[in-house]
Tab-separated table of C-alpha atoms and ligand atoms in Angstrom:
chain	number	residue	atom	x	y	z
B	1	UNK	CA	61.605	-13.672	-14.432
B	2	UNK	CA	60.868	-13.010	-10.775
B	3	UNK	CA	58.449	-10.105	-11.056
B	4	UNK	CA	58.089	-9.869	-7.275
B	5	UNK	CA	61.181	-7.697	-7.003
B	6	UNK	CA	60.644	-5.743	-10.150
B	7	UNK	CA	57.386	-3.817	-10.413
B	8	UNK	CA	58.428	-0.553	-8.758
B	9	UNK	CA	60.279	0.352	-11.973
B	10	UNK	CA	56.886	0.237	-13.753
B	11	UNK	CA	55.300	2.746	-11.340
B	12	UNK	CA	55.311	6.431	-12.367
B	13	UNK	CA	58.012	8.323	-10.499
B	14	UNK	CA	55.539	10.911	-9.122
B	15	UNK	CA	53.332	8.116	-7.741
B	16	UNK	CA	56.308	6.363	-6.158
B	17	UNK	CA	56.992	9.609	-4.292
B	18	UNK	CA	53.377	10.475	-3.479
B	19	UNK	CA	52.366	11.296	0.079
B	20	UNK	CA	48.713	10.342	-0.010
B	21	UNK	CA	45.879	12.255	1.651
B	22	UNK	CA	45.337	10.885	5.115
B	23	UNK	CA	41.691	10.894	6.192
B	24	UNK	CA	40.509	11.543	9.719
B	25	UNK	CA	39.231	7.950	9.729
B	26	UNK	CA	42.642	6.602	8.705
B	27	UNK	CA	44.409	8.397	11.515
B	28	UNK	CA	42.258	7.160	14.377
B	29	UNK	CA	40.326	3.884	14.349
B	30	UNK	CA	39.694	3.287	18.056
B	31	UNK	CA	36.300	3.260	19.750
B	32	UNK	CA	35.886	6.749	21.166
B	33	UNK	CA	32.389	8.209	21.361
B	34	UNK	CA	32.923	11.839	20.421
B	35	UNK	CA	34.003	12.503	16.843
B	36	UNK	CA	35.180	16.068	16.381
B	37	UNK	CA	37.893	15.250	13.852
B	38	UNK	CA	36.248	15.322	10.423
B	39	UNK	CA	34.103	18.468	10.358
B	40	UNK	CA	30.947	16.404	9.957
B	41	UNK	CA	27.459	17.444	11.026
B	42	UNK	CA	27.078	15.784	14.471
B	43	UNK	CA	23.327	15.084	14.205
B	44	UNK	CA	22.852	11.406	13.374
B	45	UNK	CA	20.784	10.565	10.283
B	46	UNK	CA	22.557	7.377	9.229
B	47	UNK	CA	24.828	9.155	6.736
B	48	UNK	CA	26.315	12.145	8.552
B	49	UNK	CA	29.675	10.378	9.142
B	50	UNK	CA	32.208	9.631	6.418
B	51	UNK	CA	32.268	5.939	5.392
B	52	UNK	CA	35.144	3.480	5.885
B	53	UNK	CA	37.715	4.575	3.255
B	54	UNK	CA	39.178	1.020	3.055
B	55	UNK	CA	35.881	-0.885	2.805
B	56	UNK	CA	37.276	-3.311	5.395
B	57	UNK	CA	34.088	-5.304	6.053
B	58	UNK	CA	33.475	-5.859	2.351
B	59	UNK	CA	37.081	-6.872	1.770
B	60	UNK	CA	36.910	-9.316	4.690
B	61	UNK	CA	33.718	-10.870	3.338
B	62	UNK	CA	35.175	-11.046	-0.190
B	63	UNK	CA	38.265	-12.662	1.308
B	64	UNK	CA	36.076	-15.525	2.608
B	65	UNK	CA	34.031	-15.832	-0.576
B	66	UNK	CA	37.025	-15.672	-2.944
B	67	UNK	CA	39.578	-17.510	-0.762
B	68	UNK	CA	42.074	-14.653	-1.028
B	69	UNK	CA	43.947	-12.716	1.695
B	70	UNK	CA	42.466	-9.274	2.478
B	71	UNK	CA	45.818	-7.645	1.664
B	72	UNK	CA	45.462	-8.855	-1.940
B	73	UNK	CA	41.989	-7.316	-2.381
B	74	UNK	CA	41.231	-3.761	-3.524
B	75	UNK	CA	37.623	-2.625	-3.828
B	76	UNK	CA	36.769	0.028	-6.393
B	77	UNK	CA	33.783	2.093	-7.526
B	78	UNK	CA	33.144	-0.471	-10.270
B	79	UNK	CA	35.979	-2.156	-12.169
B	80	UNK	CA	35.989	0.974	-14.319
B	81	UNK	CA	37.565	2.840	-11.387
B	82	UNK	CA	40.229	0.134	-11.053
B	83	UNK	CA	41.047	0.405	-14.779
B	84	UNK	CA	41.507	4.169	-14.489
B	85	UNK	CA	43.579	3.898	-11.283
B	86	UNK	CA	45.952	1.423	-12.932
B	87	UNK	CA	46.317	3.812	-15.853
B	88	UNK	CA	47.179	6.689	-13.516
B	89	UNK	CA	49.580	4.647	-11.360
B	90	UNK	CA	51.602	3.059	-14.147
B	91	UNK	CA	51.277	5.214	-17.275
B	92	UNK	CA	53.053	8.548	-17.680
B	93	UNK	CA	50.819	10.735	-19.919
B	94	UNK	CA	52.308	11.454	-23.328
B	95	UNK	CA	54.955	8.775	-22.880
B	96	UNK	CA	53.639	5.346	-21.870
B	97	UNK	CA	51.561	2.983	-23.979
B	98	UNK	CA	49.201	0.151	-23.178
B	99	UNK	CA	48.501	-3.002	-25.165
B	100	UNK	CA	44.966	-4.401	-25.338
B	101	UNK	CA	43.399	-7.228	-27.280
B	102	UNK	CA	40.832	-6.296	-29.926
B	103	UNK	CA	37.897	-6.556	-30.031
B	104	UNK	CA	37.449	-6.083	-26.316
B	105	UNK	CA	35.937	-3.885	-23.630
B	106	UNK	CA	35.942	-0.232	-24.729
B	107	UNK	CA	36.971	1.364	-21.444
B	108	UNK	CA	40.635	0.317	-21.726
B	109	UNK	CA	40.992	2.595	-24.753
B	110	UNK	CA	38.805	5.393	-23.349
B	111	UNK	CA	40.732	5.471	-20.079
B	112	UNK	CA	44.002	5.476	-22.032
B	113	UNK	CA	42.798	8.388	-24.196
B	114	UNK	CA	41.681	10.400	-21.147
B	115	UNK	CA	45.123	9.887	-19.629
B	116	UNK	CA	46.934	10.705	-22.907
B	117	UNK	CA	48.338	7.188	-23.104
B	118	UNK	CA	48.785	5.458	-26.458
B	119	UNK	CA	46.598	2.400	-27.069
B	120	UNK	CA	48.081	-0.476	-29.071
B	121	UNK	CA	45.390	-2.888	-30.166
B	122	UNK	CA	46.370	-6.469	-30.929
B	123	UNK	CA	43.718	-8.331	-32.921
B	124	UNK	CA	42.568	-11.685	-31.611
B	125	UNK	CA	42.744	-14.532	-34.136
B	126	UNK	CA	39.764	-15.114	-36.422
B	127	UNK	CA	38.220	-17.491	-33.858
B	128	UNK	CA	38.815	-14.817	-31.174
B	129	UNK	CA	41.596	-16.859	-29.556
B	130	UNK	CA	44.579	-15.112	-27.986
B	131	UNK	CA	47.846	-14.929	-29.917
B	132	UNK	CA	50.456	-14.484	-27.172
B	133	UNK	CA	53.243	-13.876	-29.717
B	134	UNK	CA	51.455	-10.840	-31.232
B	135	UNK	CA	50.743	-9.391	-27.788
B	136	UNK	CA	54.379	-9.822	-26.741
B	137	UNK	CA	55.556	-8.331	-30.049
B	138	UNK	CA	53.417	-5.217	-29.444
B	139	UNK	CA	55.069	-4.508	-26.073
B	140	UNK	CA	58.114	-2.259	-25.900
B	141	UNK	CA	60.063	-0.428	-23.203
B	142	UNK	CA	57.241	2.134	-22.779
B	143	UNK	CA	54.447	-0.430	-22.381
B	144	UNK	CA	53.135	-0.397	-18.852
B	145	UNK	CA	49.833	-2.282	-18.958
B	146	UNK	CA	48.575	-5.213	-21.014
B	147	UNK	CA	44.788	-5.706	-20.911
B	148	UNK	CA	43.385	-9.183	-21.467
B	149	UNK	CA	39.687	-9.846	-20.920
B	150	UNK	CA	38.617	-13.409	-20.153
B	151	UNK	CA	35.864	-14.287	-20.874
B	152	UNK	CA	36.165	-11.550	-23.446
B	153	UNK	CA	33.561	-8.896	-24.138
B	154	UNK	CA	32.109	-8.887	-26.855
B	155	UNK	CA	33.309	-12.262	-28.210
B	156	UNK	CA	32.275	-14.252	-25.114
B	157	UNK	CA	35.137	-16.768	-25.116
B	158	UNK	CA	37.541	-17.444	-22.254
B	159	UNK	CA	41.155	-16.941	-23.321
B	160	UNK	CA	43.697	-19.751	-23.256
B	161	UNK	CA	45.250	-19.967	-19.805
B	162	UNK	CA	48.729	-20.922	-20.968
B	163	UNK	CA	48.811	-18.043	-23.492
B	164	UNK	CA	47.858	-15.600	-20.694
B	165	UNK	CA	50.511	-17.119	-18.421
B	166	UNK	CA	53.151	-16.625	-21.092
B	167	UNK	CA	52.269	-12.932	-21.331
B	168	UNK	CA	52.394	-12.589	-17.527
B	169	UNK	CA	55.818	-14.259	-17.430
B	170	UNK	CA	57.417	-12.743	-20.505
B	171	UNK	CA	56.012	-9.239	-21.118
B	172	UNK	CA	57.784	-7.446	-18.263
B	173	UNK	CA	54.631	-5.263	-17.938
B	174	UNK	CA	51.680	-5.140	-15.583
B	175	UNK	CA	49.164	-7.623	-16.983
B	176	UNK	CA	45.513	-6.897	-16.205
B	177	UNK	CA	43.124	-9.814	-16.654
B	178	UNK	CA	39.545	-8.572	-16.659
B	179	UNK	CA	37.382	-11.418	-15.353
B	180	UNK	CA	34.091	-9.485	-15.177
B	181	UNK	CA	32.291	-12.535	-16.628
B	182	UNK	CA	34.301	-15.293	-14.907
B	183	UNK	CA	31.363	-16.499	-12.789
B	184	UNK	CA	29.622	-17.712	-15.957
B	185	UNK	CA	32.661	-19.678	-17.160
B	186	UNK	CA	33.863	-23.169	-16.340
B	187	UNK	CA	37.463	-21.969	-16.802
B	188	UNK	CA	38.835	-21.072	-13.376
B	189	UNK	CA	39.979	-17.616	-12.272
B	190	UNK	CA	43.651	-16.628	-12.307
B	191	UNK	CA	43.265	-14.571	-9.116
B	192	UNK	CA	45.314	-16.892	-6.873
B	193	UNK	CA	48.337	-16.284	-9.145
B	194	UNK	CA	48.677	-12.708	-7.859
B	195	UNK	CA	50.513	-14.291	-4.911
B	196	UNK	CA	53.138	-15.531	-7.363
B	197	UNK	CA	53.280	-12.682	-9.896
B	198	UNK	CA	53.469	-9.085	-8.642
B	199	UNK	CA	52.830	-7.855	-12.201
B	200	UNK	CA	49.408	-9.532	-12.375
B	201	UNK	CA	46.132	-7.751	-11.572
B	202	UNK	CA	42.875	-9.699	-11.844
B	203	UNK	CA	39.686	-7.618	-12.079
B	204	UNK	CA	36.272	-8.904	-11.089
B	205	UNK	CA	33.010	-7.105	-10.416
B	206	UNK	CA	29.733	-7.480	-8.534
B	207	UNK	CA	27.956	-5.925	-11.557
B	208	UNK	CA	27.376	-9.125	-13.513
B	209	UNK	CA	26.748	-12.488	-11.775
B	210	UNK	CA	26.110	-10.852	-8.395
B	211	UNK	CA	23.434	-8.600	-9.879
B	212	UNK	CA	24.673	-5.405	-8.211
B	213	UNK	CA	25.535	-3.179	-11.183
B	214	UNK	CA	23.843	-0.155	-9.584
B	215	UNK	CA	25.904	-0.367	-6.374
B	216	UNK	CA	29.244	0.067	-8.216
B	217	UNK	CA	31.576	-2.457	-6.630
B	218	UNK	CA	34.579	-3.684	-8.579
B	219	UNK	CA	37.369	-5.875	-7.234
B	220	UNK	CA	41.068	-5.922	-8.068
B	221	UNK	CA	43.126	-8.867	-6.853
B	222	UNK	CA	46.796	-7.916	-6.821
B	223	UNK	CA	50.078	-8.065	-4.972
B	224	UNK	CA	49.780	-6.153	-1.670
B	225	UNK	CA	52.171	-3.470	-2.983
B	226	UNK	CA	49.795	-2.790	-5.908
B	227	UNK	CA	46.770	-2.804	-3.566
B	228	UNK	CA	48.592	-0.163	-1.482
B	229	UNK	CA	49.305	1.992	-4.546
B	230	UNK	CA	45.660	1.828	-5.619
B	231	UNK	CA	44.641	2.858	-2.095
B	232	UNK	CA	46.970	5.869	-2.288
B	233	UNK	CA	45.703	7.133	-5.641
B	234	UNK	CA	41.934	6.605	-5.278
B	235	UNK	CA	39.552	9.265	-3.946
B	236	UNK	CA	39.557	8.901	-0.155
B	237	UNK	CA	35.895	7.869	0.122
B	238	UNK	CA	35.382	6.124	-3.199
B	239	UNK	CA	32.480	3.911	-2.093
B	240	UNK	CA	29.506	5.433	-0.282
B	241	UNK	CA	28.163	4.102	2.992
B	242	UNK	CA	24.832	3.285	1.310
B	243	UNK	CA	26.690	1.117	-1.239
B	244	UNK	CA	28.902	-0.530	1.351
B	245	UNK	CA	25.916	-1.515	3.486
B	246	UNK	CA	23.861	-2.766	0.559
B	247	UNK	CA	26.817	-4.768	-0.811
B	248	UNK	CA	27.466	-6.455	2.545
B	249	UNK	CA	23.820	-7.448	2.798
B	250	UNK	CA	23.686	-8.703	-0.783
B	251	UNK	CA	26.820	-10.817	-0.343
B	252	UNK	CA	24.855	-12.928	2.173
B	253	UNK	CA	22.502	-14.069	-0.595
B	254	UNK	CA	24.256	-16.604	-2.849
B	255	UNK	CA	23.624	-16.142	-6.567
B	256	UNK	CA	24.651	-19.646	-7.690
B	257	UNK	CA	21.036	-20.502	-8.535
B	258	UNK	CA	20.630	-17.491	-10.823
B	259	UNK	CA	24.002	-18.107	-12.475
B	260	UNK	CA	23.027	-21.746	-13.129
B	261	UNK	CA	19.788	-20.692	-14.823
B	262	UNK	CA	21.581	-18.022	-16.884
B	263	UNK	CA	24.158	-20.573	-18.070
B	264	UNK	CA	21.392	-23.068	-18.971
B	265	UNK	CA	19.470	-20.362	-20.781
B	266	UNK	CA	22.640	-19.379	-22.671
B	267	UNK	CA	22.794	-22.940	-24.012
B	268	UNK	CA	19.103	-22.972	-24.901
B	269	UNK	CA	19.294	-19.589	-26.672
B	270	UNK	CA	22.451	-20.570	-28.567
B	271	UNK	CA	20.777	-23.763	-29.791
B	272	UNK	CA	17.558	-22.087	-30.955
B	273	UNK	CA	19.209	-19.001	-32.486
B	274	UNK	CA	21.910	-20.893	-34.381
B	275	UNK	CA	19.198	-22.891	-36.225
B	276	UNK	CA	17.550	-19.727	-37.632
B	277	UNK	CA	17.891	-19.160	-41.366
B	278	UNK	CA	19.313	-15.602	-41.205
B	279	UNK	CA	21.886	-16.523	-38.524
B	280	UNK	CA	25.374	-17.206	-39.808
B	281	UNK	CA	27.092	-17.943	-36.515
B	282	UNK	CA	26.553	-18.004	-32.781
B	283	UNK	CA	29.938	-17.802	-31.115
B	284	UNK	CA	30.550	-20.175	-28.182
B	285	UNK	CA	30.181	-18.207	-24.943
B	286	UNK	CA	31.650	-18.485	-21.437
B	287	UNK	CA	29.820	-15.299	-20.445
B	288	UNK	CA	26.199	-14.143	-19.930
B	289	UNK	CA	25.776	-13.005	-23.517
B	290	UNK	CA	25.979	-14.364	-27.042
B	291	UNK	CA	27.689	-12.802	-30.031
B	292	UNK	CA	25.494	-13.574	-33.020
B	293	UNK	CA	26.446	-13.007	-36.652
B	294	UNK	CA	23.496	-12.390	-38.945
B	295	UNK	CA	22.862	-11.462	-42.568
B	296	UNK	CA	21.860	-7.826	-41.955
B	297	UNK	CA	22.762	-6.771	-38.412
B	298	UNK	CA	21.501	-3.168	-38.624
B	299	UNK	CA	18.140	-4.283	-40.003
B	300	UNK	CA	17.661	-6.932	-37.288
B	301	UNK	CA	18.778	-4.465	-34.603
B	302	UNK	CA	16.116	-1.965	-35.698
B	303	UNK	CA	13.503	-4.705	-35.988
B	304	UNK	CA	14.178	-5.848	-32.410
B	305	UNK	CA	13.827	-2.278	-31.153
B	306	UNK	CA	10.427	-2.178	-32.867
B	307	UNK	CA	9.566	-5.314	-30.871
B	308	UNK	CA	10.633	-3.610	-27.642
B	309	UNK	CA	13.921	-5.511	-27.310
B	310	UNK	CA	17.284	-3.776	-27.155
B	311	UNK	CA	20.487	-5.702	-27.861
B	312	UNK	CA	23.959	-4.291	-28.513
B	313	UNK	CA	24.848	-3.588	-32.126
B	314	UNK	CA	28.517	-4.575	-32.659
B	315	UNK	CA	28.329	-4.328	-36.457
B	316	UNK	CA	30.935	-1.579	-36.595
B	317	UNK	CA	33.378	-3.125	-34.102
B	318	UNK	CA	36.598	-4.705	-35.404
B	319	UNK	CA	36.152	-8.401	-36.340
B	320	UNK	CA	32.463	-8.179	-35.390
B	321	UNK	CA	30.942	-7.098	-38.712
B	322	UNK	CA	27.393	-8.416	-38.899
B	323	UNK	CA	27.260	-9.131	-35.169
B	324	UNK	CA	24.788	-8.317	-32.426
B	325	UNK	CA	25.570	-9.007	-28.781
B	326	UNK	CA	22.609	-10.397	-26.873
B	327	UNK	CA	22.573	-10.579	-23.094
B	328	UNK	CA	20.973	-13.711	-21.639
B	329	UNK	CA	17.903	-12.548	-19.720
B	330	UNK	CA	15.287	-14.288	-17.590
B	331	UNK	CA	13.642	-17.312	-19.311
B	332	UNK	CA	10.540	-15.309	-20.235
B	333	UNK	CA	12.674	-12.489	-21.692
B	334	UNK	CA	14.619	-15.040	-23.719
B	335	UNK	CA	11.300	-16.459	-24.944
B	336	UNK	CA	10.352	-12.945	-26.064
B	337	UNK	CA	13.660	-12.625	-27.922
B	338	UNK	CA	13.155	-15.979	-29.648
B	339	UNK	CA	9.583	-15.041	-30.621
B	340	UNK	CA	10.794	-11.734	-32.081
B	341	UNK	CA	13.569	-13.473	-34.023
B	342	UNK	CA	11.058	-15.992	-35.423
B	343	UNK	CA	8.786	-13.121	-36.477
B	344	UNK	CA	11.752	-11.452	-38.196
B	345	UNK	CA	12.571	-14.669	-40.030
B	346	UNK	CA	8.979	-14.999	-41.332
B	347	UNK	CA	8.798	-11.323	-42.309
B	348	UNK	CA	12.043	-11.597	-44.303
B	349	UNK	CA	10.627	-14.434	-46.357
B	350	UNK	CA	7.207	-12.851	-46.827
D	1	PMP	N1	34.952	-5.197	-17.677
D	1	PMP	C1	34.204	-5.687	-18.655
D	1	PMP	C2	34.791	-6.695	-19.577
D	1	PMP	C3	32.877	-5.272	-18.816
D	1	PMP	O1	32.142	-5.768	-19.816
D	1	PMP	C4	32.346	-4.308	-17.927
D	1	PMP	C5	30.940	-3.780	-18.018
D	1	PMP	N2	30.300	-3.805	-19.173
D	1	PMP	C6	33.181	-3.816	-16.936
D	1	PMP	C7	34.469	-4.281	-16.820
D	1	PMP	C8	32.726	-2.731	-15.993
D	1	PMP	O2	32.255	-3.270	-14.833
D	1	PMP	P1	31.871	-2.388	-13.581
D	1	PMP	O3	30.387	-2.328	-13.555
D	1	PMP	O4	32.432	-3.176	-12.426
D	1	PMP	O5	32.514	-1.035	-13.699
């Protein structure tokens, strides 16, 4: 199916007809010296003027780093903003549904609930692999978005590329691939495919590998028509000037070295932890965390807190019974985790 011609039918009618707010900065972008158009305080303090509503410099820099045209890049206040914008652009409250794999990132369901959109969860297989047939079977004429997360949070595995491609080609819906953890994976990104498939949105973020979680900068790669829609629906000044400046500066410092260490440490941690007597399974990970199945997850979780270490308890999440999710830290933090786990093991026996 050629989706290029077809996505407008997926857009909510009121959004298709929206006349967006036009900011003073949108209307005039020349180089005049006297700005009396935006009711700002004229006394300069570094922040008295509204910031660039399109984040042009960041998008240009991301275009170089990611090898994607600027027109295919939307920058958001974290990928969480992008998730919510997609919900509001494509899903009519009380009518539309979304399909998401399970277990996966919780915000897809929360954003759906806030927008009064039904969530249909499709379980991953027992090994957390993607079953394209079940996802396709869950889609109907009211499904607008399909959320796939690769590498997936909390399971850590990258999803099969051909299964994702089948869903993009056959679902007839917008397919959102959340690649928040892609920088830690050897499986390549699907972002370049947005040039081919107008129904594909690939989400990335500067919160993980780039180490900029506090700045709130998420990225959506999409067809230029979808980028335009997201620009129409977002708050006019969604990313502050302080964030934009700090992000631009940070993007000049490559993080490859840190990512390499984190990936090595992931391997070291997985090896050591999987040999421990109370550990039933360490799931293979393409991300910066490990999902670890243990004999008594709640007890170990509390023990680690007593040792000053907080991990994420996933014991009550679907298909994750008995599991804790452990982020890979700096080598010395990982040493502290290992030491605490060894202490736990000894204490259990004693
Ligand atoms: N997607 C996934 C899969 C995540 O795990 C997270 C953060 N935990 C996000 C998106 C949110 O990222 P951001 O900080 O860009 O909002």
